[in-house]
JSON list of C-alpha atoms in Angstrom, two decimals:
[
{"chain": "T", "resi": 1, "resn": "MET", "atom": "CA", "xyz": [68.71, 112.17, 103.59]},
{"chain": "T", "resi": 2, "resn": "ARG", "atom": "CA", "xyz": [70.58, 110.23, 106.22]},
{"chain": "T", "resi": 3, "resn": "THR", "atom": "CA", "xyz": [68.92, 109.68, 109.58]},
{"chain": "T", "resi": 4, "resn": "ALA", "atom": "CA", "xyz": [71.14, 109.76, 112.66]},
{"chain": "T", "resi": 5, "resn": "PHE", "atom": "CA", "xyz": [70.69, 107.04, 115.22]},
{"chain": "T", "resi": 6, "resn": "LEU", "atom": "CA", "xyz": [72.47, 105.71, 118.26]},
{"chain": "T", "resi": 7, "resn": "PRO", "atom": "CA", "xyz": [73.08, 102.03, 118.76]},
{"chain": "T", "resi": 8, "resn": "ARG", "atom": "CA", "xyz": [71.17, 100.71, 121.74]},
{"chain": "T", "resi": 9, "resn": "ALA", "atom": "CA", "xyz": [74.47, 99.95, 123.50]},
{"chain": "T", "resi": 10, "resn": "LEU", "atom": "CA", "xyz": [75.28, 103.68, 123.58]},
{"chain": "T", "resi": 11, "resn": "LEU", "atom": "CA", "xyz": [72.09, 104.70, 125.38]},
{"chain": "T", "resi": 12, "resn": "PRO", "atom": "CA", "xyz": [73.59, 104.26, 128.89]},
{"chain": "T", "resi": 13, "resn": "LEU", "atom": "CA", "xyz": [76.56, 106.41, 127.86]},
{"chain": "T", "resi": 14, "resn": "VAL", "atom": "CA", "xyz": [74.27, 109.13, 126.53]},
{"chain": "T", "resi": 15, "resn": "ALA", "atom": "CA", "xyz": [72.22, 109.01, 129.74]},
{"chain": "T", "resi": 16, "resn": "ALA", "atom": "CA", "xyz": [75.37, 109.30, 131.86]},
{"chain": "T", "resi": 17, "resn": "LEU", "atom": "CA", "xyz": [76.64, 112.20, 129.77]},
{"chain": "T", "resi": 18, "resn": "SER", "atom": "CA", "xyz": [73.29, 113.95, 130.19]},
{"chain": "T", "resi": 19, "resn": "LEU", "atom": "CA", "xyz": [73.61, 113.66, 133.96]},
{"chain": "T", "resi": 20, "resn": "LEU", "atom": "CA", "xyz": [77.16, 115.01, 133.84]},
{"chain": "T", "resi": 21, "resn": "LEU", "atom": "CA", "xyz": [76.00, 118.00, 131.85]},
{"chain": "T", "resi": 22, "resn": "ALA", "atom": "CA", "xyz": [73.54, 118.85, 134.62]},
{"chain": "T", "resi": 23, "resn": "VAL", "atom": "CA", "xyz": [76.43, 119.25, 137.10]},
{"chain": "T", "resi": 24, "resn": "PRO", "atom": "CA", "xyz": [78.47, 122.44, 136.77]},
{"chain": "T", "resi": 25, "resn": "PRO", "atom": "CA", "xyz": [81.89, 121.48, 135.36]},
{"chain": "T", "resi": 26, "resn": "PRO", "atom": "CA", "xyz": [85.18, 122.76, 136.72]},
{"chain": "T", "resi": 27, "resn": "ALA", "atom": "CA", "xyz": [86.33, 126.06, 135.18]},
{"chain": "T", "resi": 28, "resn": "HIS", "atom": "CA", "xyz": [89.00, 124.39, 133.01]},
{"chain": "T", "resi": 29, "resn": "ALA", "atom": "CA", "xyz": [86.37, 122.08, 131.52]},
{"chain": "T", "resi": 30, "resn": "ASP", "atom": "CA", "xyz": [84.70, 125.12, 129.95]},
{"chain": "T", "resi": 31, "resn": "LYS", "atom": "CA", "xyz": [87.95, 125.97, 128.16]},
{"chain": "T", "resi": 32, "resn": "ASP", "atom": "CA", "xyz": [88.39, 122.37, 127.01]},
{"chain": "T", "resi": 33, "resn": "ALA", "atom": "CA", "xyz": [84.82, 122.23, 125.73]},
{"chain": "T", "resi": 34, "resn": "ASP", "atom": "CA", "xyz": [85.24, 125.55, 123.94]},
{"chain": "T", "resi": 35, "resn": "ARG", "atom": "CA", "xyz": [88.47, 124.35, 122.28]},
{"chain": "T", "resi": 36, "resn": "ALA", "atom": "CA", "xyz": [86.84, 121.08, 121.20]},
{"chain": "T", "resi": 37, "resn": "ARG", "atom": "CA", "xyz": [83.75, 122.87, 119.89]},
{"chain": "T", "resi": 38, "resn": "ALA", "atom": "CA", "xyz": [85.91, 125.31, 117.91]},
{"chain": "T", "resi": 39, "resn": "ALA", "atom": "CA", "xyz": [87.95, 122.42, 116.47]},
{"chain": "T", "resi": 40, "resn": "VAL", "atom": "CA", "xyz": [84.78, 120.65, 115.30]},
{"chain": "T", "resi": 41, "resn": "GLN", "atom": "CA", "xyz": [83.31, 123.84, 113.84]},
{"chain": "T", "resi": 42, "resn": "SER", "atom": "CA", "xyz": [86.52, 124.65, 111.96]},
{"chain": "T", "resi": 43, "resn": "GLY", "atom": "CA", "xyz": [86.73, 121.13, 110.54]},
{"chain": "T", "resi": 44, "resn": "GLU", "atom": "CA", "xyz": [89.95, 120.42, 112.42]},
{"chain": "T", "resi": 45, "resn": "ILE", "atom": "CA", "xyz": [88.34, 117.35, 114.02]},
{"chain": "T", "resi": 46, "resn": "LEU", "atom": "CA", "xyz": [85.29, 115.17, 113.43]},
{"chain": "T", "resi": 47, "resn": "PRO", "atom": "CA", "xyz": [82.37, 115.22, 115.84]},
{"chain": "T", "resi": 48, "resn": "LEU", "atom": "CA", "xyz": [82.21, 112.43, 118.40]},
{"chain": "T", "resi": 49, "resn": "THR", "atom": "CA", "xyz": [79.26, 110.82, 116.63]},
{"chain": "T", "resi": 50, "resn": "ARG", "atom": "CA", "xyz": [81.47, 110.06, 113.62]},
{"chain": "T", "resi": 51, "resn": "ILE", "atom": "CA", "xyz": [84.08, 108.40, 115.83]},
{"chain": "T", "resi": 52, "resn": "LEU", "atom": "CA", "xyz": [81.41, 106.32, 117.57]},
{"chain": "T", "resi": 53, "resn": "GLU", "atom": "CA", "xyz": [80.12, 105.22, 114.16]},
{"chain": "T", "resi": 54, "resn": "ALA", "atom": "CA", "xyz": [83.65, 104.05, 113.27]},
{"chain": "T", "resi": 55, "resn": "VAL", "atom": "CA", "xyz": [83.95, 102.15, 116.57]},
{"chain": "T", "resi": 56, "resn": "SER", "atom": "CA", "xyz": [80.57, 100.50, 116.01]},
{"chain": "T", "resi": 57, "resn": "ALA", "atom": "CA", "xyz": [81.51, 99.50, 112.46]},
{"chain": "T", "resi": 58, "resn": "GLN", "atom": "CA", "xyz": [84.79, 97.92, 113.59]},
{"chain": "T", "resi": 59, "resn": "TYR", "atom": "CA", "xyz": [84.13, 96.38, 117.01]},
{"chain": "T", "resi": 60, "resn": "THR", "atom": "CA", "xyz": [81.42, 94.81, 119.14]},
{"chain": "T", "resi": 61, "resn": "GLY", "atom": "CA", "xyz": [81.16, 96.07, 122.70]},
{"chain": "T", "resi": 62, "resn": "ASP", "atom": "CA", "xyz": [79.87, 98.96, 124.75]},
{"chain": "T", "resi": 63, "resn": "VAL", "atom": "CA", "xyz": [81.55, 102.35, 124.79]},
{"chain": "T", "resi": 64, "resn": "ILE", "atom": "CA", "xyz": [82.19, 103.21, 128.44]},
{"chain": "T", "resi": 65, "resn": "GLY", "atom": "CA", "xyz": [84.44, 106.22, 128.06]},
{"chain": "T", "resi": 66, "resn": "VAL", "atom": "CA", "xyz": [85.69, 108.77, 125.56]},
{"chain": "T", "resi": 67, "resn": "LYS", "atom": "CA", "xyz": [88.47, 111.31, 125.89]},
{"chain": "T", "resi": 68, "resn": "LEU", "atom": "CA", "xyz": [89.64, 113.94, 123.41]},
{"chain": "T", "resi": 69, "resn": "ASP", "atom": "CA", "xyz": [93.32, 114.89, 123.62]},
{"chain": "T", "resi": 70, "resn": "ARG", "atom": "CA", "xyz": [95.76, 116.90, 121.61]},
{"chain": "T", "resi": 71, "resn": "ASP", "atom": "CA", "xyz": [99.09, 115.07, 121.57]},
{"chain": "T", "resi": 72, "resn": "ASP", "atom": "CA", "xyz": [102.02, 116.78, 119.84]},
{"chain": "T", "resi": 73, "resn": "GLY", "atom": "CA", "xyz": [99.58, 118.96, 117.92]},
{"chain": "T", "resi": 74, "resn": "VAL", "atom": "CA", "xyz": [97.49, 115.99, 116.74]},
{"chain": "T", "resi": 75, "resn": "TRP", "atom": "CA", "xyz": [93.95, 115.59, 118.04]},
{"chain": "T", "resi": 76, "resn": "GLN", "atom": "CA", "xyz": [93.02, 112.04, 119.11]},
{"chain": "T", "resi": 77, "resn": "TYR", "atom": "CA", "xyz": [89.91, 110.42, 120.50]},
{"chain": "T", "resi": 78, "resn": "GLU", "atom": "CA", "xyz": [90.58, 107.70, 123.06]},
{"chain": "T", "resi": 79, "resn": "VAL", "atom": "CA", "xyz": [87.67, 105.29, 123.37]},
{"chain": "T", "resi": 80, "resn": "LYS", "atom": "CA", "xyz": [87.29, 102.69, 126.11]},
{"chain": "T", "resi": 81, "resn": "LEU", "atom": "CA", "xyz": [85.22, 99.72, 125.04]},
{"chain": "T", "resi": 82, "resn": "LEU", "atom": "CA", "xyz": [83.73, 97.07, 127.34]},
{"chain": "T", "resi": 83, "resn": "LEU", "atom": "CA", "xyz": [83.97, 93.77, 125.49]},
{"chain": "T", "resi": 84, "resn": "ALA", "atom": "CA", "xyz": [81.63, 90.78, 125.82]},
{"chain": "T", "resi": 85, "resn": "SER", "atom": "CA", "xyz": [84.38, 88.93, 127.69]},
{"chain": "T", "resi": 86, "resn": "GLY", "atom": "CA", "xyz": [84.30, 91.61, 130.39]},
{"chain": "T", "resi": 87, "resn": "SER", "atom": "CA", "xyz": [87.67, 93.08, 129.52]},
{"chain": "T", "resi": 88, "resn": "VAL", "atom": "CA", "xyz": [88.19, 96.71, 128.57]},
{"chain": "T", "resi": 89, "resn": "ALA", "atom": "CA", "xyz": [89.88, 97.71, 125.33]},
{"chain": "T", "resi": 90, "resn": "LYS", "atom": "CA", "xyz": [91.45, 101.07, 124.55]},
{"chain": "T", "resi": 91, "resn": "LEU", "atom": "CA", "xyz": [91.12, 102.39, 121.01]},
{"chain": "T", "resi": 92, "resn": "GLU", "atom": "CA", "xyz": [92.83, 105.53, 119.74]},
{"chain": "T", "resi": 93, "resn": "TYR", "atom": "CA", "xyz": [91.48, 107.32, 116.67]},
{"chain": "T", "resi": 94, "resn": "ASP", "atom": "CA", "xyz": [92.81, 110.23, 114.66]},
{"chain": "T", "resi": 95, "resn": "ALA", "atom": "CA", "xyz": [90.21, 112.91, 115.42]},
{"chain": "T", "resi": 96, "resn": "LYS", "atom": "CA", "xyz": [90.40, 114.43, 111.93]},
{"chain": "T", "resi": 97, "resn": "THR", "atom": "CA", "xyz": [90.05, 111.25, 109.86]},
{"chain": "T", "resi": 98, "resn": "ALA", "atom": "CA", "xyz": [88.54, 108.64, 112.23]},
{"chain": "T", "resi": 99, "resn": "THR", "atom": "CA", "xyz": [91.49, 106.39, 111.37]},
{"chain": "T", "resi": 100, "resn": "LEU", "atom": "CA", "xyz": [92.22, 103.79, 114.03]},
{"chain": "T", "resi": 101, "resn": "LEU", "atom": "CA", "xyz": [95.74, 104.53, 115.28]},
{"chain": "T", "resi": 102, "resn": "LYS", "atom": "CA", "xyz": [96.12, 102.06, 118.11]},
{"chain": "T", "resi": 103, "resn": "ALA", "atom": "CA", "xyz": [94.07, 99.27, 119.67]},
{"chain": "T", "resi": 104, "resn": "LYS", "atom": "CA", "xyz": [94.97, 97.54, 122.92]},
{"chain": "T", "resi": 105, "resn": "GLY", "atom": "CA", "xyz": [93.12, 95.06, 125.04]},
{"chain": "T", "resi": 106, "resn": "ARG", "atom": "CA", "xyz": [92.66, 91.43, 125.85]},
{"chain": "T", "resi": 107, "resn": "ASP", "atom": "CA", "xyz": [90.12, 89.61, 123.65]},
{"chain": "T", "resi": 108, "resn": "LEU", "atom": "CA", "xyz": [90.15, 92.50, 121.17]},
{"chain": "T", "resi": 109, "resn": "ASP", "atom": "CA", "xyz": [90.60, 90.13, 118.22]},
{"chain": "T", "resi": 110, "resn": "GLN", "atom": "CA", "xyz": [87.32, 88.37, 119.08]},
{"chain": "T", "resi": 111, "resn": "ALA", "atom": "CA", "xyz": [85.51, 91.73, 119.28]},
{"chain": "T", "resi": 112, "resn": "ARG", "atom": "CA", "xyz": [86.71, 92.89, 115.85]},
{"chain": "T", "resi": 113, "resn": "LYS", "atom": "CA", "xyz": [83.96, 92.75, 113.24]},
{"chain": "T", "resi": 114, "resn": "LYS", "atom": "CA", "xyz": [84.66, 91.08, 109.93]},
{"chain": "T", "resi": 115, "resn": "PRO", "atom": "CA", "xyz": [84.88, 93.54, 106.99]}
]
């Protein structure tokens, strides 16, 4: 049995998300959340935890933002990562496979973990 855990670096993000959930979202946010939930439940996309595991396995840094978009019919997670150098990197993952599609940012090469 696999035990789920969150890296310590993600705790501030989880705390911030908890606070956001306490504030009533705009009406369109409900639709977006419903669409995302349905996509996860149908297997169309992976849950965010799987994407965060992929980020953590590939890069060092702190996740400071995540966005789920559907671009030309393809779901993508966009992850903003605060690197040790202080710069912010933008990583784009295929939401169905957790494949890294694009990575941009200064000092990103130094943040990449060795396989």
